[in-house]
Amino acid sequence: MRRNRIAARRLAACLTVAAATVLWVAPPACAQARTPLLRARHLAGDAPVKVFFPSGAITIQAWDRDSIDVRGTIARGERFYLAGGDHGVKVGVMDHVDGTPVRPSTIVVRVPRRSEVSVKTVAASIDARDASGWFYSVSGPIRLTGAASSLEVESMAGDVSLDVAAPWVRARTGGGRLAIAGAPQDLDAATVRGALDVDHAAVVHGRFASVEGDIRFAGALPGGGLFEFSNHAGRVALVLPNTASALVDLSTITGVIDNAFTQIRPVAGQGGRGGTLHVQLGPGAARVTVRTFKGTITLAKESP
Amino acid sequence: MSHLTEAERQGLAEGSITADRGAALAAHLSGCAECAADVEQLRSIVQRVHDLPAPVGALDGLWPDIGTRIEGAKVRALSAHDVRPVAGRRLRHVAWLGGAVAAAACIAAGVYLRGRPAADAGPAPNGAAALQPAVDSSRTSQADIQRLLDEIQMEKAMLPPATAAVADSDLRAIDAAIAELREALARDPNNPAIRQLLAESYRQQQDLLTRLHNAS
Ligand SMILES: [Zn+2]
């Protein structure tokens, strides 16, 4: 109760200062000043940063300084560390030798923009903005935003959400949902059982795969774009704008093809099972291939 | 007397504090068991951190065992033209929409698709005949993968139960897909779509094993 009151008073003070100097003090500076500084040090602009953070929430932000800065609150009894030199550091909270769960902490790590970060968590959520590198969680959700030079994202069981501009992105999750937006130019995305949703992302080359999860791609296809979808048992739904220009090649071994885009009906496969459908939409500037074993393939028009 | 700050303790542990400043801090340590114990704990952590291998996102360098075995399978089963050149340190393999052979060879060779698609990813030869060697070799590689699956049971036992259950369900889903595709391929051996789906399932299996390994 008392802590809440103090927090409320602090927040009020913070807001008052922010309101009084709205053009001069951005509210995040207030929040930042409040979060205890755990450690800061000089770091070469392209130095690798390796992070192990088992539990809680970690935020990574790239900044235009040659230094690393870690703020946050470490759970009582857990040990934070930052080790290394100007040309690379390892940061994190140690796990327990006896395998007992690590209590959740919260940290914000600021790294040089050109750093290649490697972040691994067990249950902790990862939220990164403008950071490039490798992001891995066993079960925590991963959310990446901003611009990056390349991204590799993997989760065993957690949800992965990407809204990034990057020339190269590789994303994997098993049972979690994989949601993609932004502009990942060359994208290799896969789930095992989780849904894979691509929502108006500016993809140029895309490879999308699942075993049982439904794949839904909504949005435009750029001229010269290459898209390959494969699914074993899950659906593949392409929802394309009326103006789409693509050569579309759909095939399923035992599933159904549902074409709501054109009048052309699919050709049934051997013994009447499965089928194939080849259609040209508009001038046919992009190439799209969809294969499933038994998952339904649908081709639909985006409602204007 | 106030205790050492976090930065001072971490600096002492990693030895990045200047000598004159270090002397003053050492004086505090000699009279304060609490700070001394913490710096000692940090020293051992820093040592462990230095000893830790760097986390890697891909198969290469991460899993020497699987890498070696699968390289072996590749040499045995794939003819030279099936194996595309790799660029750079990280085996930036180029199976990008390149067609069935590249995709199947990728699985058979265990080369992890993680590269930026290179400009030389031209169309691969297609058709059932061209596919044959790659699929044969994927069988070889499948035996290796099965052995690794057995080995990885230990690592899976270290996962939190809920995550291990998810991993199990994922592995079972992929196994079921592979079994179904093999059966379909036995009935219709010249169907390139089935081969491509099978190659994709192997890729999924291998990706999952890598993720599982990274979890431990
Ligand atoms: Zn002390």
mmCIF file of N, CA and C in Angstrom, chain B residues 37 128 150:
data_model
loop_
_atom_site.group_PDB
_atom_site.id
_atom_site.type_symbol
_atom_site.label_atom_id
_atom_site.label_comp_id
_atom_site.label_asym_id
_atom_site.label_seq_id
_atom_site.Cartn_x
_atom_site.Cartn_y
_atom_site.Cartn_z
ATOM 1 N N ALA B 37 32.326 -11.194 0.146
ATOM 2 C CA ALA B 37 31.681 -12.427 -0.310
ATOM 3 C C ALA B 37 31.037 -12.219 -1.673
ATOM 4 N N ALA B 128 11.795 -36.077 -61.296
ATOM 5 C CA ALA B 128 11.972 -37.171 -60.351
ATOM 6 C C ALA B 128 13.373 -37.778 -60.406
ATOM 7 N N ASP B 150 17.683 -39.788 -29.969
ATOM 8 C CA ASP B 150 17.861 -40.579 -28.757
ATOM 9 C C ASP B 150 18.784 -39.857 -27.774
#
